Amino acid sequence: MSDVTRDPLTIWLSDVVGRAGFSGVHDFVREYALKSYRLKQLYQAATKQLLDDVDSVTTLPKELRGELVARGITFSSVEPIVLQTSSDKQTTKGLFRLRDGKEVEAVLMEHFGDRTTVCISSQAGCAFACAFCSTGQAGFTRNLTPTEIFDQARFFARELAMRGKRITNVVFMGMGEPFHNYESVMSAVALLNDGQGFGLGHRHITISTVGLVDKIDRFSDEGVQVNLAISLHAPNDEVRSSFMPVNRKFPVSELMAACERYVAKTNRKVFFEYVMLAGVNDSDACAHDLAALMRGHIYHVNLIPYNSTPDAPFSGTPDNRIWAFAKILENAGVPSTVRHNMGRDIAAACGQLRAQTQPKAHMASAGA
Ligand code: SAH
C-alpha cells in the first residue's frame, strides 16, 4: 500500500495551493490562519456547488476571498480553448489548455434519456504508441495531476448544470494510459466519488487500460467498485503485437490471466474494447478466437467502429462486417455491444482534435 493520501479534500487542496506556489497545505493554512471548516467551504464550493472561482464563495469573508484571489487560488486547472458540438448536438468535444500550455481533450456525450458520459484524459499524450490511435502516434508529454483530470469532468458538470442536467458517467478513455499515471488517476477517482463533494458513484466510473498486467493486479486490490475496461483489440499475440507494442511486454495470455485474477478478487464484470480495423482484426477467424477467449467468464465485448485519423494507416470495418463479427460472438454465447459512433463529424476519437491543432509531440518510449 502506498502512503499517498486518498482523502479527497487533501488531494484537492494540495493541488490547488500547489498551483498558487505554496509548498503544501500546511503553509497555506498557516498563512491565512484558516479553520478546517473554511477549507471544507472552499472544497465544496468547487466540487459540489461547482462555483466558478473563489470570489463566488459568498460563505467566505469578502476580505479573505480578495486575498485568496490575489494570491492566485483558482478553482480550475484546465482552460477550454476549443469547444466543438456535433451536428446532432449529442457530442461536445473540448480541447483544454493546462497551466504549462500542454493540451488535452475531453468529450461530453449526451445520450437519449438522462444519461450523460464524460470521457476524460489522464495524460498529455501517451507512451504506448498503438498504431491506430492518434494520441499514441504523437507520443508522451506528461502525467496530469489529480485536479487536472478531475477538472475536465468539473467543466462539463458546470455546463450541464446550466441546463439542469448532471454527469451520470465518467470514462477514462481520453488521452493517455490511466494505469501509467496510477496514483493521480486513483486520486481523481476519489475526487469524483466523494459524497461530500462531486458525488459520482464508483459504479458510474470506468477505467480503460491498454493492458498493464501489474497495474491490473494492483487495481484488483483497491476494493473499489469502479469498472475495468481492457483495450484488447485482437484475440491473439500475432495480430495484437502487429499494432499494439504493449503486447510484447504483456502478451494476451498474461493479460487474460490478470483479468481472471481481477474477477476472482472482485467478482466484477470486465469489459473488453475491440476497435474494428478493416482487414486487420475483423476476420471470422478473429471473431472465433475472441469468442474462445471470452467464453465461460463474466466478460462483455464492446465492438468499436474505428474513427479513421489522417495520421494512422487504418480504415474502419464496414458496418455489415461489424454485425457479422458480432453475430459470431452471439452464436458463441459471448455478450457484445456494437458501440454507437458518436461525434464522427467532430473528430471525437482519442487525440484527434489535438492532432488538428498542434504539431506532433516528442516521441517517448513505451513502458509501464
Ligand atoms: N489508454 C487507454 C485509454 C485511452 S484510449 C486504453 O488504451 O484503453 C480509449 C479507447 O479508445 C481505447 O479502447 C482505444 O483503443 C480507443 N481508440 C483510440 N483511437 C481510436 C479511434 N481512432 N477510433 C476508435 N477508437 C479509438
GROMACS .gro file of C-alpha atoms and ligand atoms in nm:
model
  394
    1MET     CA    1   0.000   0.000   0.000
    2SER     CA    2   0.136   0.345  -0.079
    3ASP     CA    3   0.139   0.629   0.171
    4VAL     CA    4  -0.026   0.868  -0.074
    5THR     CA    5  -0.343   1.011   0.072
    6ARG     CA    6  -0.677   0.923  -0.079
    7ASP     CA    7  -0.857   1.186   0.128
    8PRO     CA    8  -1.037   1.391  -0.138
    9LEU     CA    9  -1.020   1.726   0.042
   10THR     CA   10  -0.645   1.690   0.096
   11ILE     CA   11  -0.588   1.578  -0.264
   12TRP     CA   12  -0.783   1.873  -0.400
   13LEU     CA   13  -0.635   2.131  -0.166
   14SER     CA   14  -0.275   2.016  -0.222
   15ASP     CA   15  -0.314   2.063  -0.597
   16VAL     CA   16  -0.494   2.398  -0.568
   17VAL     CA   17  -0.243   2.555  -0.328
   18GLY     CA   18   0.048   2.398  -0.516
   19ARG     CA   19  -0.065   2.577  -0.832
   20ALA     CA   20  -0.055   2.904  -0.637
   21GLY     CA   21   0.303   2.839  -0.529
   22PHE     CA   22   0.253   2.717  -0.172
   23SER     CA   23   0.482   2.437  -0.069
   24GLY     CA   24   0.194   2.250   0.090
   25VAL     CA   25  -0.144   2.267   0.261
   26HIS     CA   26   0.020   2.341   0.597
   27ASP     CA   27   0.181   2.659   0.466
   28PHE     CA   28  -0.144   2.773   0.314
   29VAL     CA   29  -0.345   2.708   0.628
   30ARG     CA   30  -0.086   2.884   0.843
   31GLU     CA   31  -0.060   3.191   0.621
   32TYR     CA   32  -0.433   3.264   0.642
   33ALA     CA   33  -0.494   3.107   0.985
   34LEU     CA   34  -0.770   2.902   0.825
   35LYS     CA   35  -1.000   2.682   1.032
   36SER     CA   36  -1.079   2.342   0.886
   37TYR     CA   37  -1.440   2.439   0.811
   38ARG     CA   38  -1.306   2.713   0.580
   39LEU     CA   39  -1.112   2.452   0.385
   40LYS     CA   40  -1.425   2.246   0.352
   41GLN     CA   41  -1.619   2.550   0.231
   42LEU     CA   42  -1.362   2.608  -0.042
   43TYR     CA   43  -1.355   2.242  -0.141
   44GLN     CA   44  -1.732   2.206  -0.155
   45ALA     CA   45  -1.774   2.533  -0.343
   46ALA     CA   46  -1.554   2.393  -0.621
   47THR     CA   47  -1.652   2.026  -0.623
   48LYS     CA   48  -2.013   2.020  -0.506
   49GLN     CA   49  -2.165   2.359  -0.581
   50LEU     CA   50  -1.940   2.378  -0.889
   51LEU     CA   51  -1.880   2.752  -0.843
   52ASP     CA   52  -1.665   2.937  -1.092
   53ASP     CA   53  -1.396   3.076  -0.864
   54VAL     CA   54  -1.306   3.179  -0.508
   55ASP     CA   55  -1.478   3.515  -0.545
   56SER     CA   56  -1.815   3.341  -0.585
   57VAL     CA   57  -1.786   3.166  -0.247
   58THR     CA   58  -2.006   3.404  -0.053
   59THR     CA   59  -1.979   3.197   0.265
   60LEU     CA   60  -1.618   3.322   0.293
   61PRO     CA   61  -1.548   3.673   0.428
   62LYS     CA   62  -1.507   3.917   0.140
   63GLU     CA   63  -1.162   4.021   0.253
   64LEU     CA   64  -1.035   3.664   0.265
   65ARG     CA   65  -1.178   3.599  -0.081
   66GLY     CA   66  -0.991   3.900  -0.215
   67GLU     CA   67  -0.668   3.783  -0.059
   68LEU     CA   68  -0.700   3.429  -0.194
   69VAL     CA   69  -0.780   3.552  -0.544
   70ALA     CA   70  -0.485   3.793  -0.533
   71ARG     CA   71  -0.260   3.505  -0.421
   72GLY     CA   72  -0.364   3.302  -0.725
   73ILE     CA   73  -0.602   3.047  -0.572
   74THR     CA   74  -0.823   2.928  -0.859
   75PHE     CA   75  -1.078   2.651  -0.893
   76SER     CA   76  -0.992   2.525  -1.238
   77SER     CA   77  -0.661   2.392  -1.365
   78VAL     CA   78  -0.789   2.347  -1.720
   79GLU     CA   79  -0.899   2.615  -1.962
   80PRO     CA   80  -1.119   2.530  -2.260
   81ILE     CA   81  -0.967   2.665  -2.581
   82VAL     CA   82  -1.178   2.485  -2.841
   83LEU     CA   83  -1.531   2.350  -2.796
   84GLN     CA   84  -1.700   2.170  -3.084
   85THR     CA   85  -2.050   2.028  -3.085
   86SER     CA   86  -2.157   1.760  -3.333
   87SER     CA   87  -2.437   1.839  -3.575
   88ASP     CA   88  -2.678   1.620  -3.378
   89LYS     CA   89  -2.584   1.815  -3.061
   90GLN     CA   90  -2.520   1.494  -2.870
   91THR     CA   91  -2.142   1.521  -2.853
   92THR     CA   92  -1.931   1.813  -2.736
   93LYS     CA   93  -1.558   1.787  -2.758
   94GLY     CA   94  -1.332   2.017  -2.564
   95LEU     CA   95  -0.965   2.091  -2.606
   96PHE     CA   96  -0.824   2.217  -2.274
   97ARG     CA   97  -0.505   2.405  -2.205
   98LEU     CA   98  -0.316   2.323  -1.887
   99ARG     CA   99  -0.119   2.585  -1.697
  100ASP     CA  100   0.207   2.495  -1.870
  101GLY     CA  101   0.047   2.523  -2.214
  102LYS     CA  102   0.007   2.148  -2.271
  103GLU     CA  103  -0.327   2.043  -2.417
  104VAL     CA  104  -0.567   1.757  -2.350
  105GLU     CA  105  -0.910   1.660  -2.475
  106ALA     CA  106  -1.233   1.562  -2.305
  107VAL     CA  107  -1.568   1.474  -2.458
  108LEU     CA  108  -1.923   1.506  -2.331
  109MET     CA  109  -2.177   1.262  -2.476
  110GLU     CA  110  -2.545   1.320  -2.410
  111HIS     CA  111  -2.732   1.001  -2.478
  112PHE     CA  112  -3.106   0.959  -2.514
  113GLY     CA  113  -3.281   0.987  -2.182
  114ASP     CA  114  -3.087   1.142  -1.897
  115ARG     CA  115  -2.761   0.953  -1.942
  116THR     CA  116  -2.454   1.171  -1.993
  117THR     CA  117  -2.099   1.040  -2.021
  118VAL     CA  118  -1.783   1.244  -1.995
  119CYS     CA  119  -1.465   1.095  -2.140
  120ILE     CA  120  -1.155   1.239  -1.975
  121SER     CA  121  -0.779   1.235  -2.030
  122SER     CA  122  -0.527   1.113  -1.773
  123GLN     CA  123  -0.206   1.217  -1.951
  124ALA     CA  124  -0.094   1.471  -2.210
  125GLY     CA  125  -0.002   1.232  -2.487
  126CYS     CA  126   0.054   0.861  -2.440
  127ALA     CA  127   0.362   0.637  -2.429
  128PHE     CA  128   0.206   0.320  -2.568
  129ALA     CA  129   0.202   0.400  -2.939
  130CYS     CA  130  -0.097   0.191  -3.052
  131ALA     CA  131  -0.065   0.225  -3.429
  132PHE     CA  132  -0.429   0.316  -3.496
  133CYS     CA  133  -0.454   0.583  -3.225
  134SER     CA  134  -0.392   0.949  -3.292
  135THR     CA  135  -0.268   1.016  -2.936
  136GLY     CA  136  -0.044   0.710  -2.946
  137GLN     CA  137   0.119   0.834  -3.264
  138ALA     CA  138   0.202   1.170  -3.107
  139GLY     CA  139   0.399   1.032  -2.811
  140PHE     CA  140   0.405   1.104  -2.438
  141THR     CA  141   0.428   1.452  -2.288
  142ARG     CA  142   0.345   1.432  -1.915
  143ASN     CA  143   0.116   1.297  -1.646
  144LEU     CA  144  -0.182   1.504  -1.537
  145THR     CA  145  -0.234   1.594  -1.172
  146PRO     CA  146  -0.547   1.470  -0.992
  147THR     CA  147  -0.721   1.807  -1.032
  148GLU     CA  148  -0.623   1.838  -1.399
  149ILE     CA  149  -0.805   1.509  -1.451
  150PHE     CA  150  -1.099   1.593  -1.223
  151ASP     CA  151  -1.142   1.947  -1.361
  152GLN     CA  152  -1.228   1.811  -1.707
  153ALA     CA  153  -1.534   1.648  -1.550
  154ARG     CA  154  -1.599   1.959  -1.338
  155PHE     CA  155  -1.602   2.172  -1.652
  156PHE     CA  156  -1.871   1.963  -1.821
  157ALA     CA  157  -2.065   1.924  -1.495
  158ARG     CA  158  -2.090   2.305  -1.485
  159GLU     CA  159  -2.205   2.316  -1.847
  160LEU     CA  160  -2.470   2.055  -1.780
  161ALA     CA  161  -2.585   2.219  -1.456
  162MET     CA  162  -2.680   2.531  -1.653
  163ARG     CA  163  -2.927   2.310  -1.838
  164GLY     CA  164  -3.048   2.134  -1.525
  165LYS     CA  165  -2.854   1.819  -1.610
  166ARG     CA  166  -2.567   1.634  -1.448
  167ILE     CA  167  -2.295   1.386  -1.534
  168THR     CA  168  -2.409   1.028  -1.488
  169ASN     CA  169  -2.092   0.850  -1.609
  170VAL     CA  170  -1.722   0.921  -1.638
  171VAL     CA  171  -1.489   0.710  -1.851
  172PHE     CA  172  -1.109   0.728  -1.856
  173MET     CA  173  -1.097   0.683  -2.232
  174GLY     CA  174  -0.946   1.014  -2.337
  175MET     CA  175  -0.578   1.078  -2.396
  176GLY     CA  176  -0.322   0.875  -2.209
  177GLU     CA  177  -0.297   0.546  -2.028
  178PRO     CA  178  -0.469   0.573  -1.687
  179PHE     CA  179  -0.264   0.293  -1.531
  180HIS     CA  180   0.058   0.465  -1.642
  181ASN     CA  181  -0.046   0.754  -1.412
  182TYR     CA  182  -0.191   0.525  -1.149
  183GLU     CA  183  -0.178   0.736  -0.831
  184SER     CA  184  -0.317   1.052  -0.988
  185VAL     CA  185  -0.595   0.858  -1.156
  186MET     CA  186  -0.696   0.691  -0.829
  187SER     CA  187  -0.686   1.033  -0.661
  188ALA     CA  188  -0.907   1.175  -0.937
  189VAL     CA  189  -1.144   0.881  -0.880
  190ALA     CA  190  -1.154   0.976  -0.509
  191LEU     CA  191  -1.244   1.335  -0.607
  192LEU     CA  192  -1.515   1.221  -0.848
  193ASN     CA  193  -1.657   0.979  -0.595
  194ASP     CA  194  -1.656   1.188  -0.276
  195GLY     CA  195  -2.005   1.201  -0.125
  196GLN     CA  196  -1.912   1.535   0.041
  197GLY     CA  197  -1.813   1.675  -0.298
  198PHE     CA  198  -1.872   1.574  -0.660
  199GLY     CA  199  -2.060   1.261  -0.555
  200LEU     CA  200  -2.040   1.029  -0.855
  201GLY     CA  201  -2.078   0.661  -0.762
  202HIS     CA  202  -1.786   0.426  -0.830
  203ARG     CA  203  -2.009   0.209  -1.047
  204HIS     CA  204  -2.053   0.507  -1.277
  205ILE     CA  205  -1.681   0.535  -1.342
  206THR     CA  206  -1.487   0.322  -1.593
  207ILE     CA  207  -1.111   0.298  -1.628
  208SER     CA  208  -0.988   0.178  -1.965
  209THR     CA  209  -0.638   0.033  -1.991
  210VAL     CA  210  -0.415  -0.077  -2.274
  211GLY     CA  211  -0.349  -0.384  -2.058
  212LEU     CA  212  -0.079  -0.320  -1.796
  213VAL     CA  213  -0.084  -0.651  -1.611
  214ASP     CA  214   0.096  -0.534  -1.294
  215LYS     CA  215  -0.144  -0.241  -1.256
  216ILE     CA  216  -0.450  -0.459  -1.318
  217ASP     CA  217  -0.331  -0.668  -1.023
  218ARG     CA  218  -0.287  -0.357  -0.812
  219PHE     CA  219  -0.630  -0.230  -0.913
  220SER     CA  220  -0.781  -0.567  -0.811
  221ASP     CA  221  -0.672  -0.490  -0.453
  222GLU     CA  222  -0.817  -0.137  -0.438
  223GLY     CA  223  -1.153  -0.252  -0.309
  224VAL     CA  224  -1.342  -0.005  -0.531
  225GLN     CA  225  -1.645  -0.072  -0.747
  226VAL     CA  226  -1.500   0.117  -1.044
  227ASN     CA  227  -1.548  -0.063  -1.378
  228LEU     CA  228  -1.250  -0.202  -1.564
  229ALA     CA  229  -1.228  -0.199  -1.944
  230ILE     CA  230  -0.942  -0.360  -2.136
  231SER     CA  231  -0.838  -0.239  -2.481
  232LEU     CA  232  -0.791  -0.587  -2.623
  233HIS     CA  233  -0.848  -0.515  -2.994
  234ALA     CA  234  -0.710  -0.853  -3.105
  235PRO     CA  235  -0.759  -1.212  -2.986
  236ASN     CA  236  -0.402  -1.341  -3.030
  237ASP     CA  237  -0.042  -1.223  -2.998
  238GLU     CA  238   0.030  -1.220  -3.368
  239VAL     CA  239  -0.245  -0.973  -3.452
  240ARG     CA  240  -0.223  -0.773  -3.127
  241SER     CA  241   0.154  -0.725  -3.142
  242SER     CA  242   0.126  -0.608  -3.503
  243PHE     CA  243  -0.037  -0.280  -3.396
  244MET     CA  244  -0.007  -0.265  -3.014
  245PRO     CA  245   0.358  -0.260  -2.897
  246VAL     CA  246   0.249  -0.315  -2.534
  247ASN     CA  247   0.158  -0.671  -2.627
  248ARG     CA  248   0.526  -0.762  -2.648
  249LYS     CA  249   0.560  -0.681  -2.279
  250PHE     CA  250   0.223  -0.817  -2.167
  251PRO     CA  251   0.103  -1.084  -2.413
  252VAL     CA  252  -0.260  -1.190  -2.444
  253SER     CA  253  -0.227  -1.496  -2.218
  254GLU     CA  254  -0.081  -1.287  -1.932
  255LEU     CA  255  -0.341  -1.017  -1.982
  256MET     CA  256  -0.626  -1.268  -1.971
  257ALA     CA  257  -0.476  -1.430  -1.661
  258ALA     CA  258  -0.469  -1.089  -1.488
  259CYS     CA  259  -0.835  -1.039  -1.581
  260GLU     CA  260  -0.919  -1.376  -1.426
  261ARG     CA  261  -0.738  -1.278  -1.106
  262TYR     CA  262  -0.930  -0.949  -1.106
  263VAL     CA  263  -1.264  -1.128  -1.137
  264ALA     CA  264  -1.166  -1.382  -0.871
  265LYS     CA  265  -1.089  -1.097  -0.629
  266THR     CA  266  -1.367  -0.852  -0.712
  267ASN     CA  267  -1.639  -1.065  -0.870
  268ARG     CA  268  -1.689  -0.776  -1.112
  269LYS     CA  269  -1.750  -0.796  -1.485
  270VAL     CA  270  -1.467  -0.697  -1.720
  271PHE     CA  271  -1.537  -0.502  -2.039
  272PHE     CA  272  -1.322  -0.565  -2.346
  273GLU     CA  273  -1.289  -0.299  -2.611
  274TYR     CA  274  -1.235  -0.413  -2.964
  275VAL     CA  275  -1.185  -0.141  -3.224
  276MET     CA  276  -1.280  -0.276  -3.566
  277LEU     CA  277  -0.995  -0.226  -3.815
  278ALA     CA  278  -1.067  -0.333  -4.174
  279GLY     CA  279  -0.861  -0.633  -4.281
  280VAL     CA  280  -0.659  -0.631  -3.957
  281ASN     CA  281  -0.864  -0.780  -3.673
  282ASP     CA  282  -1.213  -0.825  -3.820
  283SER     CA  283  -1.198  -1.171  -3.984
  284ASP     CA  284  -1.425  -1.463  -3.894
  285ALA     CA  285  -1.118  -1.636  -3.753
  286CYS     CA  286  -1.054  -1.340  -3.520
  287ALA     CA  287  -1.416  -1.349  -3.406
  288HIS     CA  288  -1.390  -1.721  -3.326
  289ASP     CA  289  -1.059  -1.670  -3.142
  290LEU     CA  290  -1.211  -1.382  -2.946
  291ALA     CA  291  -1.515  -1.592  -2.856
  292ALA     CA  292  -1.284  -1.865  -2.728
  293LEU     CA  293  -1.102  -1.614  -2.504
  294MET     CA  294  -1.426  -1.474  -2.365
  295ARG     CA  295  -1.633  -1.788  -2.318
  296GLY     CA  296  -1.711  -1.901  -1.966
  297HIS     CA  297  -1.628  -1.569  -1.796
  298ILE     CA  298  -1.828  -1.265  -1.684
  299TYR     CA  299  -1.689  -1.063  -1.973
  300HIS     CA  300  -1.855  -0.821  -2.213
  301VAL     CA  301  -1.719  -0.716  -2.553
  302ASN     CA  302  -1.766  -0.362  -2.686
  303LEU     CA  303  -1.712  -0.353  -3.060
  304ILE     CA  304  -1.600  -0.002  -3.151
  305PRO     CA  305  -1.635   0.142  -3.502
  306TYR     CA  306  -1.300   0.297  -3.590
  307ASN     CA  307  -1.279   0.673  -3.632
  308SER     CA  308  -1.018   0.697  -3.904
  309THR     CA  309  -0.746   0.954  -3.850
  310PRO     CA  310  -0.516   1.101  -4.112
  311ASP     CA  311  -0.203   1.008  -3.914
  312ALA     CA  312  -0.274   0.633  -3.896
  313PRO     CA  313  -0.290   0.394  -4.195
  314PHE     CA  314  -0.608   0.210  -4.095
  315SER     CA  315  -0.967   0.218  -4.208
  316GLY     CA  316  -1.279   0.115  -4.022
  317THR     CA  317  -1.455  -0.215  -4.076
  318PRO     CA  318  -1.777  -0.163  -4.278
  319ASP     CA  319  -2.097  -0.183  -4.069
  320ASN     CA  320  -2.218  -0.509  -4.225
  321ARG     CA  321  -1.888  -0.677  -4.138
  322ILE     CA  322  -1.910  -0.545  -3.779
  323TRP     CA  323  -2.254  -0.704  -3.748
  324ALA     CA  324  -2.129  -1.034  -3.895
  325PHE     CA  325  -1.847  -1.030  -3.638
  326ALA     CA  326  -2.096  -0.957  -3.360
  327LYS     CA  327  -2.315  -1.245  -3.482
  328ILE     CA  328  -2.028  -1.493  -3.443
  329LEU     CA  329  -1.981  -1.376  -3.084
  330GLU     CA  330  -2.353  -1.405  -3.020
  331ASN     CA  331  -2.369  -1.757  -3.160
  332ALA     CA  332  -2.085  -1.849  -2.926
  333GLY     CA  333  -2.280  -1.710  -2.631
  334VAL     CA  334  -2.049  -1.410  -2.577
  335PRO     CA  335  -2.231  -1.087  -2.485
  336SER     CA  336  -2.130  -0.793  -2.700
  337THR     CA  337  -2.246  -0.444  -2.789
  338VAL     CA  338  -2.167  -0.250  -3.103
  339ARG     CA  339  -2.083   0.093  -2.973
  340HIS     CA  340  -2.276   0.380  -3.121
  341ASN     CA  341  -2.031   0.601  -3.304
  342MET     CA  342  -2.080   0.949  -3.164
  343GLY     CA  343  -1.919   1.265  -3.284
  344ARG     CA  344  -1.769   1.129  -3.604
  345ASP     CA  345  -1.811   1.473  -3.764
  346ILE     CA  346  -1.607   1.648  -3.493
  347ALA     CA  347  -1.301   1.423  -3.476
  348ALA     CA  348  -1.414   1.287  -3.141
  349ALA     CA  349  -1.177   0.992  -3.124
  350CYS     CA  350  -0.883   0.994  -2.889
  351GLY     CA  351  -0.632   1.265  -2.972
  352GLN     CA  352  -0.789   1.377  -3.297
  353LEU     CA  353  -0.875   1.732  -3.201
  354ARG     CA  354  -0.534   1.797  -3.054
  355ALA     CA  355  -0.372   1.645  -3.362
  356GLN     CA  356  -0.553   1.905  -3.571
  357THR     CA  357  -0.426   2.198  -3.368
  358GLN     CA  358  -0.074   2.101  -3.268
  359PRO     CA  359   0.235   1.953  -3.426
  360LYS     CA  360   0.343   1.611  -3.308
  361ALA     CA  361   0.493   1.592  -2.961
  362HIS     CA  362   0.819   1.427  -2.886
  363MET     CA  363   0.809   1.050  -2.923
  364ALA     CA  364   0.863   0.874  -2.592
  365SER     CA  365   0.946   0.515  -2.520
  366ALA     CA  366   0.660   0.291  -2.411
  367GLY     CA  367   0.697   0.138  -2.070
  368ALA     CA  368   0.482   0.077  -1.768
  369SAH     N1  369  -0.501   0.408  -2.288
  369SAH     C1  370  -0.632   0.363  -2.254
  369SAH     C2  371  -0.740   0.469  -2.262
  369SAH     C3  372  -0.738   0.567  -2.377
  369SAH     S1  373  -0.796   0.513  -2.535
  369SAH     C4  374  -0.667   0.242  -2.336
  369SAH     O1  375  -0.588   0.202  -2.420
  369SAH     O2  376  -0.773   0.183  -2.313
  369SAH     C5  377  -0.967   0.476  -2.512
  369SAH     C6  378  -1.020   0.381  -2.617
  369SAH     O3  379  -1.034   0.446  -2.743
  369SAH     C7  380  -0.929   0.262  -2.639
  369SAH     O4  381  -1.002   0.142  -2.645
  369SAH     C8  382  -0.867   0.297  -2.772
  369SAH     O5  383  -0.817   0.184  -2.833
  369SAH     C9  384  -0.982   0.363  -2.844
  369SAH     N2  385  -0.945   0.444  -2.961
  369SAH    C10  386  -0.833   0.516  -2.979
  369SAH     N3  387  -0.833   0.576  -3.100
  369SAH    C11  388  -0.949   0.539  -3.161
  369SAH    C12  389  -1.007   0.568  -3.288
  369SAH     N4  390  -0.946   0.647  -3.375
  369SAH     N5  391  -1.128   0.514  -3.316
  369SAH    C13  392  -1.191   0.436  -3.224
  369SAH     N6  393  -1.142   0.405  -3.104
  369SAH    C14  394  -1.021   0.456  -3.072
   0.00000   0.00000   0.00000
